[in-house]
Amino acid sequence: MAGEATWAASAATDPELACPVAPVVDIVFSRWTTPILWTLHTHGRQRFVELQRRIDRITPKVLTQRLRQLERDGLIVRTYHPEVPPRVEYEISELGRSLAPLFAHLAEWSAEHLDEVERARNDYDTDPAR
Amino acid sequence: MAGEATWAASAATDPELACPVAPVVDIVFSRWTTPILWTLHTHGRQRFVELQRRIDRITPKVLTQRLRQLERDGLIVRTYHPEVPPRVEYEISELGRSLAPLFAHLAEWSAEHLDEVERARNDYDTDPAR
DNA sequence: CGGAATCCCTAACGATACTG
DNA sequence: CAGTATCGTTAGGGATTCCG
């Protein structure tokens, strides 16, 4: 299987690092980044308030922080329109768009295995051996 | 592209949820879980101390917490051997193994795009417009 | 509108013991 | 060996207010 080969190979060529995917995980899967990228991807270019409305329970402060981080990492593009009132638009960059297959893969795994996780949790919690 | 289609479809069928992959992210990409799963996958079944040695700078307390969580989610299997001194072995479960292609996909994206992120960061940090 | 500034608070992590 | 117990710390997030 290609997947296994790639995984093993990466680890083999990087003996120093316990987990070669750690950097990517920090970039793509740190808190709030997934909903933000997802929203930008599915609804296209949009303004700050639209993002805030669509992403449940996120505060403007945290939204700003994460947007800045994603912009710095090159995953999204921020466009400032010097008008009154000011208008700012965010959109996914080309680099951000390259994550689409990965996210699709994730959604696929979720659809196939999430209930299995749920069952495992029930088993664990109801097992009297604990 | 199949990736785009799946992504969009999942979001469309789940209007309530801002991000359909959020649950999986919590399970698979919460702190320390990636290095643990990676180590168990590449080195096979191993004991507590081996894991602790291989995963840089993790404390026994945190390692225990994460191992319990992964066991509860069904991603790893814990085997207790009642001997003196006690021996406990951890290994990836079938469910955990099903993540292999996903991790490979992640490693692939990393190899292809991580330097691009690095460049974006440099550009962002050195841009005098900020 | 799109944030920045401030204050607060707690969940999580780290370090250091100790035990069956 | 494989953890638990206890304590201390801190980074991250929430709530609120204010500004260009």
PDB file of N, CA and C (backbone and C1' of nucleotides) in Angstrom, chain A residues 31 59 61-62 66 86, chain D residues 12-16 20:
ATOM      1  N   ARG A  31      -6.265  25.151  16.776  1.00  0.00           N
ATOM      2  CA  ARG A  31      -7.647  25.477  17.116  1.00  0.00           C
ATOM      3  C   ARG A  31      -8.295  26.502  16.184  1.00  0.00           C
ATOM      4  N   THR A  59     -15.235  34.321  19.051  1.00  0.00           N
ATOM      5  CA  THR A  59     -15.217  35.738  19.399  1.00  0.00           C
ATOM      6  C   THR A  59     -14.358  36.500  18.392  1.00  0.00           C
ATOM      7  N   LYS A  61     -12.026  38.553  18.791  1.00  0.00           N
ATOM      8  CA  LYS A  61     -10.612  38.526  19.147  1.00  0.00           C
ATOM      9  C   LYS A  61      -9.912  37.283  18.620  1.00  0.00           C
ATOM     10  N   VAL A  62     -10.507  36.147  18.919  1.00  0.00           N
ATOM     11  CA  VAL A  62      -9.902  34.886  18.501  1.00  0.00           C
ATOM     12  C   VAL A  62      -9.949  34.750  16.983  1.00  0.00           C
ATOM     13  N   ARG A  66      -6.625  34.028  14.642  1.00  0.00           N
ATOM     14  CA  ARG A  66      -6.460  32.890  13.745  1.00  0.00           C
ATOM     15  C   ARG A  66      -6.368  33.312  12.290  1.00  0.00           C
ATOM     16  N   PRO A  86     -14.925  50.846   6.436  1.00  0.00           N
ATOM     17  CA  PRO A  86     -13.909  49.956   5.859  1.00  0.00           C
ATOM     18  C   PRO A  86     -14.479  48.585   5.524  1.00  0.00           C
TER      19      PRO A  86
ATOM     20  P    DG D  12      -0.521  29.954  23.136  1.00  0.00           P
ATOM     21  O5'  DG D  12      -2.108  29.794  23.186  1.00  0.00           O
ATOM     22  C5'  DG D  12      -2.658  28.540  23.606  1.00  0.00           C
ATOM     23  C4'  DG D  12      -4.085  28.739  24.059  1.00  0.00           C
ATOM     24  C3'  DG D  12      -4.909  29.604  23.118  1.00  0.00           C
ATOM     25  O3'  DG D  12      -6.044  28.860  22.700  1.00  0.00           O
ATOM     26  C1'  DG D  12      -5.137  30.361  25.359  1.00  0.00           C
ATOM     27  P    DG D  13      -6.977  29.384  21.505  1.00  0.00           P
ATOM     28  O5'  DG D  13      -8.260  29.870  22.310  1.00  0.00           O
ATOM     29  C5'  DG D  13      -8.935  28.947  23.136  1.00  0.00           C
ATOM     30  C4'  DG D  13      -9.824  29.698  24.104  1.00  0.00           C
ATOM     31  C3'  DG D  13     -10.833  30.638  23.437  1.00  0.00           C
ATOM     32  O3'  DG D  13     -12.144  30.216  23.762  1.00  0.00           O
ATOM     33  C1'  DG D  13      -9.704  31.702  25.238  1.00  0.00           C
ATOM     34  P    DG D  14     -13.416  30.955  23.188  1.00  0.00           P
ATOM     35  O5'  DG D  14     -13.864  31.856  24.422  1.00  0.00           O
ATOM     36  C5'  DG D  14     -14.299  31.217  25.610  1.00  0.00           C
ATOM     37  C4'  DG D  14     -14.869  32.232  26.574  1.00  0.00           C
ATOM     38  C3'  DG D  14     -15.887  33.196  25.973  1.00  0.00           C
ATOM     39  O3'  DG D  14     -16.986  33.352  26.866  1.00  0.00           O
ATOM     40  C1'  DG D  14     -14.080  34.416  26.920  1.00  0.00           C
ATOM     41  P    DA D  15     -18.298  34.135  26.375  1.00  0.00           P
ATOM     42  O5'  DA D  15     -18.104  35.545  27.069  1.00  0.00           O
ATOM     43  C5'  DA D  15     -17.787  35.605  28.465  1.00  0.00           C
ATOM     44  C4'  DA D  15     -17.650  37.048  28.903  1.00  0.00           C
ATOM     45  C3'  DA D  15     -18.607  38.008  28.189  1.00  0.00           C
ATOM     46  O3'  DA D  15     -19.242  38.837  29.150  1.00  0.00           O
ATOM     47  C1'  DA D  15     -16.356  38.768  27.974  1.00  0.00           C
ATOM     48  P    DT D  16     -20.406  39.842  28.663  1.00  0.00           P
ATOM     49  O5'  DT D  16     -19.631  41.226  28.599  1.00  0.00           O
ATOM     50  C5'  DT D  16     -18.749  41.576  29.679  1.00  0.00           C
ATOM     51  C4'  DT D  16     -17.886  42.761  29.314  1.00  0.00           C
ATOM     52  C3'  DT D  16     -18.615  43.897  28.576  1.00  0.00           C
ATOM     53  O3'  DT D  16     -18.684  45.043  29.411  1.00  0.00           O
ATOM     54  C1'  DT D  16     -16.465  43.450  27.635  1.00  0.00           C
ATOM     55  P    DG D  20      -8.834  56.752  17.778  1.00  0.00           P
ATOM     56  O5'  DG D  20      -8.514  56.461  16.241  1.00  0.00           O
ATOM     57  C5'  DG D  20      -7.755  55.329  15.838  1.00  0.00           C
ATOM     58  C4'  DG D  20      -8.099  54.992  14.388  1.00  0.00           C
ATOM     59  C3'  DG D  20      -8.330  56.214  13.495  1.00  0.00           C
ATOM     60  O3'  DG D  20      -7.767  55.959  12.220  1.00  0.00           O
ATOM     61  C1'  DG D  20     -10.270  54.859  13.498  1.00  0.00           C
TER      62       DG D  20
END
